[in-house]
Amino acid sequence: MFVSASDLHVLNTVLPEETFNSFKEYYAPEKPVAEQLAIYIKNLVRFDLGSSFYYKMPVAEIIAGRIGWTLLLSFVSISISALLGIPMGLNAARRGGRGGKYLLSCFMALQSLPVFVLAIVFQLLFCFKFHIFPSGGAYTLGMNANIIDLSVDVVKHSVLPVIILVLVELPPIFSLTYNVCARTKEEPYVEMARYFNLSDRLIKFKYVLKNSLPEILSKMNIQFLYAISGILFVEVVFSYPGIGTLLKVAASSRDYPLLQGILLITGFYGVVINLIFELIIKKVNPRF
Amino acid sequence: MSKKIANKAAWAIVITMLSVGAFYPFISPYNAADFSFRPLMDPSTAHLLGTDEMGHDLLSMLLAGFRITLTIALAAALISTFIGTVLAVACAYYKNWVDTVIVKLTELFIIVPEIVVLLFFAVLAKPGVYNTILAIALFSWSKVARIIRAKSITAIEKEKIQYTLLLKGSIWHVLIKMWRELYPAVATMFIFQCSKAAVYESTLAFFGIGDPLAITWGRMIRTALNYEGIFTGGAYLWYLLPPIACVCIFVVALSVLAYDFERE
C-alpha cells in the first residue's frame, strides 16, 4: 500500500501523534513511489511490517503471537476432513449408485452457505441452548492449572470450531475423491483385477486408492487454501484468538498496517502450502 | 423426478424473493427507517417479528433487506461474470502472454483467498452500496475466468469461429460468435456468482464493513449479534434467525439452480 500525501493528511487528523510519526517513518510518503517501494521491500526483508494503529505494537509481533492458534485449527480440521473425506469418497465411488450422488448434492448445498452463518447457528445451539461447549475463546482466561487441565480446556474450546471447519472442508475433499476414484474404477487394469477375482479390499486399496491418491493430493493444496478463509470467519464467531479475530479488529478499526500484514501473511501461507504440496507430489508420483 | 421438483421449487423461491425485493414497499407493514416504536417488543400481530433495540420494526427491515441484498448480489454477479467472460475469451483470442498473465492472476486469487483481498479493499474504499458492489465484482471473477477459459479454448477451434478469425474479426466478434457455445456455462457462472456475491455481502456486513445505512441481511445479522441480550432471551428467534434463514434459502436455491444448469 502506497500512501499519498493527501491520505496522510486525513490520518494526521485522526491518529495520535506518536503513531502517526511511526507510520510516516515506515512508509515515507514524501518520497517518490519507486523509493517508497524500495523502502517497503527492505522493511519486509527484515520482517518489519510496520506498527499497528490499534495495538500500538509492531505488526509482525502481533501476528506471531496469534498465528499458532490459526495453524492449530487449520491443521487439525484439514487432517480430520481428509481422514474422513477420502475413505467416504472412495467407498461411495466403489459402491456407485445413488448414495454418493445424493450425498454429493447435500454437500453442495452445505458448501454454498456462508461459513459464519453455520458457525452462528452452531454456537446458538451448542453453547447457548444446550451449554455443551464454551461459547468462545481458545482457553479459559485466568485458569491457573497444570498442563493436563490446560490441554483438556484447549481441546474443549476447539471442538466446535473444528466441527464446523470439518463440515466446510469435507464436501470438496469428498467430491474430489469421489470423482477421481469413480474415474479410476473404470480403468482397464481395475477391470482386469476384477476378472482375476482379487479380493475387494485389495482392489479398493491397491488398485483404486493407490492410483487415485496422486491426483487427489495434487488438488488438495487448493482445499488447504480455501480452508483458510473459512477458518478466519469461524474464529471471529467464536472469538478464537487467531488471525481471523485480528482481521476483524483490523477491519473495524481501519488499522491499515495490520490489515496489510494479514494480507501478506495469508499470501505467504498460500505460497508455503503450494511448495509443501509440490514436494509431496514429487515424492508420491514423479509423473506430475 | 425429485430433481425436477427441487428445480421447480428453487425457481419459485428465487422468483418470489426477487418479486418481494421489487415490490416490498407495498407489503411492508411500516417504513423500515421508522424507529418510533417501543424497543425490544416481542412478536405480536402489530409487529410480526417484534422490534429491535432501537425501535425499528424487524419485519419491515427484513423486507427492505430483500431489495438491497438482492440488488447487490445481482449487480455484482453481472459485473463479475462479464469481466470473467471477457478475460476468458481474451485468453483464447490473444493466447501467448495475455493468456499467461490472466491465468497467473486467477492463480493469485487461489493463493490469497478472494474474501481477504476483498475485505482489504472494502476497508480502504468509502463505505457505500456502490463501492460494495464494485469491490465484490472486481475481486470475484477468477473462477468465472478459469471455467469459461476452458470452454472458449475448445470453442475457438470451431469452424465458424475460425472463419471469423480469418476475416480478422475483433475479440467482440469472436465473443458474439462463441456466445451460443458459451451461454450455458456463462449462465451457470452467473447464478453461482449471485450466490457468492450474496455470501460476500453478508460477510462484509458481518465484519462491519460496507454502507452503515443500507439495510441488508448481513447488517441485520451484525446488529443482532451486537445486541447484548440476543442469546439470553428468545430474541434470537425473531431477530437473528430470520435474516440468517433468508441468506441461507437464497443461496441454497441458487446453488440448486446452478447445479441443474451445469448438468444440462
Coordinates of C-alpha atoms in Angstrom, one line a residue:
Chain A
M1 CA 0.0 0.0 0.0
F2 CA 1.5 3.3 -1.0
V3 CA 0.4 6.4 0.8
S4 CA -0.1 9.7 -0.9
A5 CA 0.3 13.0 0.9
S6 CA -3.5 13.6 0.9
D7 CA -4.2 10.3 2.7
L8 CA -1.6 11.2 5.2
H9 CA -3.4 14.4 5.9
V10 CA -6.5 12.6 6.8
L11 CA -4.7 10.2 9.0
N12 CA -2.9 13.1 10.6
T13 CA -6.2 14.4 12.0
V14 CA -7.4 11.1 13.4
L15 CA -4.3 9.4 14.8
P16 CA -2.3 10.3 17.9
E17 CA 0.9 12.0 17.1
E18 CA 3.2 9.1 18.1
T19 CA 1.5 6.5 16.0
F20 CA 1.3 9.0 13.1
N21 CA 5.1 9.6 13.3
S22 CA 5.9 5.9 13.2
F23 CA 3.5 5.4 10.3
K24 CA 5.2 8.3 8.5
E25 CA 8.6 7.0 9.2
Y26 CA 7.7 3.5 7.9
Y27 CA 6.0 4.4 4.6
A28 CA 8.0 7.6 3.9
P29 CA 5.1 9.1 1.8
E30 CA 7.0 12.3 0.9
K31 CA 9.5 10.3 -1.3
P32 CA 8.7 9.1 -4.8
V33 CA 6.8 5.9 -5.3
A34 CA 9.8 3.9 -6.5
E35 CA 11.7 4.8 -3.4
Q36 CA 8.7 4.0 -1.2
L37 CA 8.6 0.6 -2.8
A38 CA 12.4 0.1 -2.2
I39 CA 12.0 1.1 1.5
Y40 CA 9.0 -1.1 1.8
I41 CA 10.7 -4.2 0.4
K42 CA 13.7 -3.5 2.6
N43 CA 11.5 -3.5 5.6
L44 CA 9.8 -6.7 4.5
V45 CA 13.1 -8.5 4.2
R46 CA 13.8 -7.6 7.8
F47 CA 10.3 -8.8 8.8
D48 CA 9.3 -5.3 9.7
L49 CA 5.7 -5.0 8.8
G50 CA 5.2 -1.6 10.4
S51 CA 3.3 -0.7 13.5
S52 CA -0.4 -1.3 14.2
F53 CA -2.5 1.7 14.9
Y54 CA -4.8 -0.1 17.2
Y55 CA -2.5 -2.2 19.3
K56 CA 0.4 0.3 19.1
M57 CA 2.8 -2.6 18.6
P58 CA 4.8 -4.0 15.7
V59 CA 2.5 -5.9 13.3
A60 CA 5.0 -8.8 13.0
E61 CA 4.9 -9.3 16.7
I62 CA 1.1 -9.3 17.0
I63 CA 0.8 -11.8 14.1
A64 CA 3.4 -14.0 15.5
G65 CA 1.5 -14.2 18.8
R66 CA -1.7 -15.2 17.1
I67 CA -0.8 -17.4 14.2
G68 CA -0.2 -20.5 16.3
W69 CA -4.0 -20.8 17.1
T70 CA -4.9 -20.4 13.4
L71 CA -2.4 -23.0 12.3
L72 CA -3.7 -25.4 15.0
L73 CA -7.3 -25.1 13.8
S74 CA -6.3 -25.4 10.2
F75 CA -4.1 -28.5 10.5
V76 CA -6.4 -30.3 12.9
S77 CA -9.5 -29.6 10.8
I78 CA -7.9 -30.4 7.5
S79 CA -6.4 -33.7 8.8
I80 CA -9.8 -34.8 10.1
S81 CA -11.6 -33.8 6.9
A82 CA -9.0 -35.7 4.8
L83 CA -9.2 -38.8 7.0
L84 CA -13.0 -38.8 6.8
G85 CA -13.4 -37.4 3.3
I86 CA -11.1 -39.7 1.4
P87 CA -12.5 -43.0 2.7
M88 CA -16.0 -41.7 2.3
G89 CA -15.4 -40.7 -1.3
L90 CA -13.6 -43.9 -2.0
N91 CA -16.4 -46.0 -0.6
A92 CA -19.1 -44.0 -2.4
A93 CA -17.3 -44.4 -5.7
R94 CA -16.8 -48.1 -5.2
R95 CA -20.4 -48.7 -4.4
G96 CA -21.6 -46.4 -7.1
G97 CA -25.3 -45.9 -7.5
R98 CA -27.4 -43.2 -5.9
G99 CA -26.0 -42.9 -2.4
G100 CA -22.8 -41.0 -3.5
K101 CA -24.7 -38.7 -5.8
Y102 CA -27.3 -37.9 -3.1
L103 CA -24.5 -37.1 -0.5
L104 CA -22.8 -35.0 -3.2
S105 CA -25.8 -32.8 -3.7
C106 CA -26.4 -32.4 0.1
F107 CA -22.7 -31.4 0.4
M108 CA -23.1 -28.9 -2.5
A109 CA -25.9 -27.1 -0.6
L110 CA -23.9 -27.1 2.6
Q111 CA -20.8 -25.8 0.8
S112 CA -22.7 -22.8 -0.6
L113 CA -23.7 -21.4 2.8
P114 CA -21.7 -18.7 4.4
V115 CA -19.3 -20.2 6.9
F116 CA -20.0 -17.6 9.6
V117 CA -23.8 -18.3 9.4
L118 CA -23.1 -22.0 10.1
A119 CA -20.9 -21.0 13.0
I120 CA -23.5 -18.7 14.5
V121 CA -26.2 -21.4 14.3
F122 CA -23.9 -24.0 15.9
Q123 CA -22.9 -21.5 18.6
L124 CA -26.5 -20.8 19.3
L125 CA -27.4 -24.4 19.6
F126 CA -24.5 -26.0 21.4
C127 CA -23.3 -23.1 23.5
F128 CA -26.3 -21.1 24.4
K129 CA -29.1 -23.6 24.3
F130 CA -27.6 -26.9 25.4
H131 CA -24.5 -25.5 27.1
I132 CA -22.3 -28.4 25.9
F133 CA -19.3 -26.3 24.8
P134 CA -17.9 -23.0 25.8
S135 CA -19.0 -20.2 23.6
G136 CA -15.7 -18.5 22.8
G137 CA -12.0 -18.1 23.2
A138 CA -9.3 -20.8 23.0
Y139 CA -8.9 -21.4 26.7
T140 CA -10.5 -20.2 30.0
L141 CA -8.9 -17.0 30.9
G142 CA -7.1 -16.7 34.2
M143 CA -7.0 -20.5 34.6
N144 CA -4.0 -21.4 36.8
A145 CA -3.9 -25.1 36.2
N146 CA -1.4 -27.8 35.3
I147 CA -0.6 -28.8 31.8
I148 CA -3.2 -31.6 31.6
D149 CA -6.2 -29.5 32.7
L150 CA -5.0 -26.8 30.3
S151 CA -4.9 -29.1 27.3
V152 CA -8.3 -30.5 28.2
D153 CA -9.5 -27.0 28.3
V154 CA -8.0 -26.1 25.0
V155 CA -9.5 -29.2 23.3
K156 CA -12.9 -28.4 24.8
H157 CA -12.8 -24.9 23.3
S158 CA -11.7 -26.0 19.9
V159 CA -14.2 -28.9 19.4
L160 CA -17.0 -26.7 18.0
P161 CA -14.8 -24.6 15.7
V162 CA -13.2 -27.8 14.4
I163 CA -16.6 -29.5 13.8
I164 CA -17.7 -26.5 11.7
L165 CA -14.5 -26.4 9.8
V166 CA -14.7 -30.1 9.0
L167 CA -18.3 -29.6 7.8
V168 CA -17.0 -26.9 5.4
E169 CA -13.8 -28.7 4.3
L170 CA -15.2 -32.2 4.0
P171 CA -17.5 -31.6 0.9
P172 CA -14.8 -30.5 -1.5
I173 CA -12.5 -33.3 -0.4
F174 CA -15.3 -35.9 -0.7
S175 CA -16.4 -34.8 -4.1
L176 CA -12.8 -34.6 -5.3
T177 CA -12.1 -38.2 -4.1
Y178 CA -15.4 -39.4 -5.4
N179 CA -14.8 -38.1 -8.9
V180 CA -11.2 -39.2 -9.2
C181 CA -12.0 -42.7 -7.8
A182 CA -15.0 -43.1 -10.0
R183 CA -12.8 -42.5 -12.9
T184 CA -10.0 -44.8 -11.8
K185 CA -12.6 -47.5 -11.1
E186 CA -13.3 -47.7 -14.8
E187 CA -9.7 -48.1 -15.8
P188 CA -8.9 -51.4 -17.7
Y189 CA -6.4 -52.6 -15.0
V190 CA -9.1 -52.4 -12.3
E191 CA -11.5 -54.4 -14.6
M192 CA -8.7 -56.9 -15.1
A193 CA -8.2 -57.2 -11.4
R194 CA -11.8 -58.0 -11.0
Y195 CA -11.6 -60.7 -13.6
F196 CA -8.7 -62.2 -11.7
N197 CA -11.1 -62.4 -8.7
L198 CA -8.9 -60.4 -6.5
S199 CA -10.4 -59.5 -3.2
D200 CA -12.5 -56.4 -2.9
R201 CA -10.2 -55.0 -0.3
L202 CA -7.2 -55.4 -2.4
I203 CA -8.8 -53.8 -5.4
K204 CA -10.0 -51.0 -3.3
F205 CA -6.7 -50.1 -1.7
K206 CA -4.0 -51.4 -4.0
Y207 CA -5.7 -50.6 -7.3
V208 CA -8.2 -47.8 -6.9
L209 CA -6.9 -45.8 -4.0
K210 CA -3.2 -46.1 -4.7
N211 CA -3.7 -44.9 -8.3
S212 CA -6.1 -42.1 -7.3
L213 CA -4.0 -40.7 -4.5
P214 CA -1.5 -38.6 -6.5
E215 CA -4.3 -36.8 -8.3
I216 CA -6.2 -36.2 -5.1
L217 CA -3.1 -34.9 -3.4
S218 CA -2.2 -32.7 -6.3
K219 CA -5.5 -31.0 -5.9
M220 CA -5.6 -31.0 -2.1
N221 CA -3.5 -27.9 -1.9
I222 CA -6.4 -25.9 -3.2
Q223 CA -8.5 -27.2 -0.3
F224 CA -5.9 -26.0 2.2
L225 CA -6.0 -22.6 0.6
Y226 CA -9.8 -22.4 0.6
A227 CA -9.9 -23.6 4.2
I228 CA -8.0 -20.5 5.4
S229 CA -10.9 -18.2 4.7
G230 CA -13.3 -20.5 6.5
I231 CA -11.0 -20.5 9.5
L232 CA -10.9 -16.7 9.6
F233 CA -14.7 -16.5 9.9
V234 CA -15.1 -19.3 12.4
E235 CA -12.5 -17.6 14.6
V236 CA -14.5 -14.4 14.5
V237 CA -17.7 -16.0 15.6
F238 CA -16.0 -17.9 18.5
S239 CA -13.7 -15.1 19.3
Y240 CA -10.8 -17.6 18.9
P241 CA -7.6 -15.6 19.4
G242 CA -6.1 -16.3 15.9
I243 CA -5.6 -14.3 12.7
G244 CA -9.3 -14.1 12.0
T245 CA -10.2 -12.2 15.1
L246 CA -7.2 -10.0 14.4
L247 CA -8.6 -9.4 10.9
K248 CA -11.9 -8.4 12.4
V249 CA -10.3 -5.9 14.7
A250 CA -8.1 -4.5 12.0
A251 CA -11.1 -4.1 9.6
S252 CA -13.4 -2.5 12.0
S253 CA -10.7 -0.1 13.4
R254 CA -9.3 0.6 9.9
D255 CA -5.9 -0.4 11.0
Y256 CA -4.1 -0.4 7.6
P257 CA -0.7 -1.7 8.6
L258 CA -2.2 -4.6 10.4
L259 CA -4.6 -5.4 7.5
Q260 CA -1.7 -5.3 5.1
G261 CA 0.3 -7.6 7.4
I262 CA -2.5 -10.1 7.5
L263 CA -2.9 -10.0 3.7
L264 CA 0.8 -10.6 3.3
I265 CA 0.8 -13.5 5.8
T266 CA -2.1 -15.3 4.1
G267 CA -0.3 -14.9 0.8
F268 CA 2.8 -16.3 2.4
Y269 CA 0.8 -19.2 3.8
G270 CA -0.5 -19.9 0.3
V271 CA 2.9 -20.0 -1.2
V272 CA 4.3 -22.2 1.6
I273 CA 1.4 -24.7 1.2
N274 CA 2.0 -24.8 -2.5
L275 CA 5.7 -25.6 -2.1
I276 CA 5.0 -28.3 0.5
F277 CA 2.5 -30.0 -1.8
E278 CA 4.8 -29.8 -4.7
L279 CA 7.4 -31.7 -2.7
I280 CA 4.8 -34.3 -1.6
I281 CA 3.6 -34.8 -5.1
K282 CA 7.1 -35.3 -6.4
K283 CA 7.6 -38.0 -3.7
V284 CA 4.4 -39.8 -4.3
N285 CA 4.3 -39.6 -8.0
P286 CA 7.2 -38.4 -10.1
R287 CA 5.0 -38.2 -13.2
F288 CA 3.4 -34.9 -12.1
Chain B
M1 CA -38.5 -36.8 -10.7
S2 CA -37.4 -35.4 -7.4
K3 CA -34.7 -33.5 -9.2
K4 CA -37.4 -31.8 -11.2
I5 CA -39.3 -30.8 -8.1
A6 CA -36.2 -29.4 -6.5
N7 CA -35.5 -27.4 -9.6
K8 CA -39.0 -26.0 -9.7
A9 CA -39.0 -25.2 -6.0
A10 CA -35.7 -23.4 -6.4
W11 CA -37.1 -21.3 -9.3
A12 CA -40.2 -20.5 -7.3
I13 CA -38.1 -19.4 -4.3
V14 CA -35.8 -17.2 -6.4
I15 CA -38.7 -15.6 -8.3
T16 CA -40.6 -15.0 -5.1
M17 CA -37.6 -13.4 -3.4
L18 CA -36.9 -11.2 -6.4
S19 CA -40.5 -10.0 -6.5
V20 CA -40.5 -9.3 -2.8
G21 CA -37.4 -7.2 -3.4
A22 CA -39.1 -5.4 -6.2
F23 CA -42.4 -4.8 -4.5
Y24 CA -41.6 -4.7 -0.8
P25 CA -43.0 -1.1 -0.2
F26 CA -46.5 -2.5 -0.9
I27 CA -46.3 -5.4 1.5
S28 CA -44.1 -3.9 4.2
P29 CA -46.2 -3.0 7.3
Y30 CA -44.1 0.0 8.3
N31 CA -41.3 2.2 6.9
A32 CA -38.0 0.4 7.6
A33 CA -36.3 3.6 8.7
D34 CA -39.0 4.4 11.2
F35 CA -37.7 3.8 14.8
S36 CA -40.6 5.3 16.7
F37 CA -41.9 2.0 18.1
R38 CA -41.3 0.8 21.6
P39 CA -37.9 -1.0 21.5
L40 CA -37.4 -4.8 22.0
M41 CA -41.1 -5.8 21.7
D42 CA -41.9 -9.5 21.3
P43 CA -43.7 -10.6 18.2
S44 CA -47.3 -9.6 18.1
T45 CA -50.0 -9.0 15.5
A46 CA -48.9 -5.4 15.1
H47 CA -45.2 -6.4 14.8
L48 CA -44.9 -9.9 13.4
L49 CA -41.2 -10.1 14.2
G50 CA -41.1 -7.7 17.0
T51 CA -38.8 -4.6 17.2
D52 CA -35.1 -4.2 17.7
E53 CA -33.3 -2.3 20.4
M54 CA -33.6 1.0 18.5
G55 CA -37.4 0.6 17.9
H56 CA -37.3 -0.5 14.2
D57 CA -40.0 -2.9 13.1
L58 CA -37.9 -6.0 12.3
L59 CA -40.2 -7.4 9.6
S60 CA -40.1 -4.2 7.6
M61 CA -36.3 -4.2 7.9
L62 CA -36.1 -7.8 6.7
L63 CA -38.3 -7.0 3.7
A64 CA -36.2 -3.9 2.9
G65 CA -33.2 -6.1 3.1
F66 CA -34.5 -8.2 0.2
R67 CA -34.2 -5.2 -2.2
I68 CA -30.7 -4.1 -1.2
T69 CA -29.1 -7.5 -0.7
L70 CA -30.6 -8.8 -4.0
T71 CA -29.6 -5.7 -5.9
I72 CA -26.0 -6.0 -4.6
A73 CA -26.0 -9.7 -5.4
L74 CA -27.4 -9.3 -9.0
A75 CA -25.3 -6.2 -9.9
A76 CA -22.0 -7.7 -8.5
A77 CA -22.7 -11.0 -10.2
L78 CA -23.5 -9.3 -13.5
I79 CA -20.3 -7.3 -13.5
S80 CA -18.0 -10.1 -12.3
T81 CA -19.4 -12.6 -14.8
F82 CA -18.9 -10.0 -17.6
I83 CA -15.3 -9.3 -16.5
G84 CA -14.6 -13.0 -16.2
T85 CA -16.1 -13.9 -19.5
V86 CA -14.3 -11.2 -21.4
L87 CA -11.0 -12.1 -19.8
A88 CA -11.6 -15.8 -20.6
V89 CA -12.3 -15.1 -24.2
A90 CA -9.3 -12.8 -24.4
C91 CA -7.2 -15.8 -23.2
A92 CA -8.5 -17.9 -26.1
Y93 CA -8.3 -15.0 -28.6
Y94 CA -4.8 -13.5 -27.9
K95 CA -3.1 -16.6 -26.4
N96 CA 0.6 -16.2 -25.6
W97 CA 1.4 -13.7 -22.9
V98 CA -2.1 -12.4 -22.4
D99 CA -3.2 -15.9 -21.6
T100 CA -0.3 -16.4 -19.2
V101 CA -0.9 -13.1 -17.4
I102 CA -4.6 -13.8 -16.9
V103 CA -4.1 -17.3 -15.8
K104 CA -1.4 -16.1 -13.3
L105 CA -3.9 -13.5 -12.0
T106 CA -6.6 -16.2 -11.4
E107 CA -4.0 -18.3 -9.6
L108 CA -3.1 -15.4 -7.4
F109 CA -6.7 -15.4 -6.2
I110 CA -6.4 -19.1 -5.3
I111 CA -3.3 -18.4 -3.2
V112 CA -4.8 -15.4 -1.4
P113 CA -8.5 -16.0 -0.7
E114 CA -10.8 -13.6 -2.5
I115 CA -12.6 -12.6 0.6
V116 CA -9.4 -11.4 2.3
V117 CA -8.4 -9.3 -0.6
L118 CA -12.0 -8.1 -0.9
L119 CA -12.0 -7.1 2.8
F120 CA -8.8 -5.2 2.4
F121 CA -10.0 -3.1 -0.4
A122 CA -13.5 -2.6 1.0
V123 CA -11.9 -1.2 4.1
L124 CA -9.9 1.2 2.0
A125 CA -12.9 2.3 0.0
K126 CA -15.5 4.8 1.1
P127 CA -18.4 2.9 2.7
G128 CA -21.4 2.8 0.3
V129 CA -23.5 0.4 -1.7
Y130 CA -21.8 1.1 -5.0
N131 CA -18.4 0.6 -3.6
T132 CA -19.5 -2.7 -2.0
I133 CA -20.8 -3.9 -5.4
L134 CA -17.6 -2.8 -7.2
A135 CA -15.4 -4.4 -4.6
I136 CA -17.3 -7.7 -4.8
A137 CA -17.4 -7.6 -8.6
L138 CA -13.7 -6.7 -9.0
F139 CA -12.4 -9.5 -6.8
S140 CA -14.6 -12.4 -7.5
W141 CA -14.3 -13.1 -11.3
S142 CA -11.4 -15.5 -11.0
K143 CA -13.5 -18.7 -11.0
V144 CA -15.6 -17.4 -13.9
A145 CA -12.5 -16.7 -15.9
R146 CA -11.0 -20.2 -15.2
I147 CA -14.1 -22.1 -16.2
I148 CA -15.1 -20.0 -19.2
R149 CA -11.5 -20.0 -20.4
A150 CA -11.5 -23.8 -20.7
K151 CA -14.8 -23.6 -22.7
S152 CA -13.6 -20.9 -25.0
I153 CA -10.3 -22.6 -25.8
T154 CA -12.3 -25.5 -27.2
A155 CA -15.0 -23.3 -28.8
I156 CA -12.4 -21.2 -30.7
E157 CA -11.4 -24.2 -32.7
K158 CA -14.9 -24.5 -34.2
E159 CA -15.1 -23.7 -37.9
K160 CA -17.4 -20.8 -37.7
I161 CA -15.2 -19.0 -35.3
Q162 CA -12.1 -19.9 -37.3
Y163 CA -13.8 -18.1 -40.2
T164 CA -14.3 -15.0 -38.1
L165 CA -10.7 -15.1 -37.2
L166 CA -9.7 -15.4 -40.9
L167 CA -11.8 -12.4 -41.6
K168 CA -9.8 -10.6 -38.9
G169 CA -12.8 -10.3 -36.6
S170 CA -12.1 -8.5 -33.3
I171 CA -12.5 -10.1 -29.9
W172 CA -16.1 -8.8 -29.7
H173 CA -17.0 -10.5 -33.0
V174 CA -15.5 -13.7 -31.6
L175 CA -17.3 -13.3 -28.3
I176 CA -20.6 -12.9 -30.2
K177 CA -20.0 -15.9 -32.4
M178 CA -19.0 -18.0 -29.5
W179 CA -21.9 -17.0 -27.4
R180 CA -24.0 -20.0 -28.3
E181 CA -21.3 -22.3 -27.1
L182 CA -20.5 -20.3 -24.0
Y183 CA -24.0 -19.4 -23.0
P184 CA -24.8 -22.4 -20.7
A185 CA -21.5 -22.1 -18.8
V186 CA -21.9 -18.3 -18.5
A187 CA -25.5 -18.7 -17.2
T188 CA -24.3 -21.3 -14.6
M189 CA -21.5 -19.0 -13.6
F190 CA -23.9 -16.0 -13.3
I191 CA -26.1 -17.9 -10.9
F192 CA -23.1 -19.1 -9.0
Q193 CA -21.7 -15.6 -8.8
C194 CA -25.1 -14.3 -7.5
S195 CA -24.9 -16.7 -4.6
K196 CA -21.3 -15.9 -4.0
A197 CA -22.0 -12.2 -4.0
A198 CA -24.8 -12.6 -1.5
V199 CA -22.4 -14.5 0.7
Y200 CA -19.7 -11.9 0.3
E201 CA -22.0 -9.1 1.0
S202 CA -23.3 -10.6 4.3
T203 CA -19.7 -11.4 5.2
L204 CA -18.6 -7.8 4.7
A205 CA -21.5 -6.6 6.7
F206 CA -20.6 -9.2 9.4
F207 CA -17.2 -7.7 9.6
G208 CA -18.8 -4.2 9.9
I209 CA -17.7 -3.0 6.5
G210 CA -19.9 -1.5 3.9
D211 CA -22.7 1.1 3.9
P212 CA -23.7 1.5 7.6
L213 CA -27.1 3.0 6.5
A214 CA -28.1 0.4 3.9
I215 CA -30.3 -2.3 5.4
T216 CA -29.1 -5.7 4.3
W217 CA -29.5 -9.1 5.8
G218 CA -25.8 -9.1 6.6
R219 CA -26.2 -5.9 8.6
M220 CA -29.2 -7.2 10.4
I221 CA -27.2 -10.3 11.5
R222 CA -24.4 -8.0 12.6
T223 CA -26.7 -5.7 14.7
A224 CA -28.4 -8.7 16.2
L225 CA -25.1 -10.1 17.3
N226 CA -24.0 -6.7 18.7
Y227 CA -27.1 -6.7 20.9
E228 CA -26.0 -8.0 24.3
G229 CA -29.1 -9.9 25.2
I230 CA -29.6 -11.7 21.9
F231 CA -29.0 -15.2 23.3
T232 CA -30.3 -14.8 26.8
G233 CA -34.0 -14.4 26.0
G234 CA -35.8 -15.6 22.9
A235 CA -34.9 -12.5 20.9
Y236 CA -32.7 -14.5 18.5
L237 CA -35.8 -16.3 17.3
W238 CA -37.2 -13.2 15.6
Y239 CA -34.1 -11.0 15.4
L240 CA -31.2 -13.2 14.4
L241 CA -32.7 -16.2 12.7
P242 CA -34.9 -14.6 10.0
P243 CA -32.1 -12.8 8.2
I244 CA -29.9 -15.9 8.5
A245 CA -32.7 -18.0 7.1
C246 CA -33.2 -15.6 4.2
V247 CA -29.5 -15.7 3.3
C248 CA -29.4 -19.5 3.5
I249 CA -32.6 -20.1 1.5
F250 CA -31.5 -17.7 -1.3
V251 CA -28.0 -19.2 -1.5
V252 CA -29.2 -22.8 -1.5
A253 CA -31.9 -22.2 -4.0
L254 CA -29.3 -20.6 -6.3
S255 CA -26.9 -23.5 -5.9
V256 CA -29.7 -26.0 -6.8
L257 CA -30.3 -23.9 -10.0
A258 CA -26.7 -23.7 -10.9
Y259 CA -26.2 -27.4 -10.4
D260 CA -29.1 -28.2 -12.7
F261 CA -27.8 -25.8 -15.4
E262 CA -24.4 -27.5 -15.1
R263 CA -25.8 -30.9 -15.8
E264 CA -27.7 -29.8 -18.9

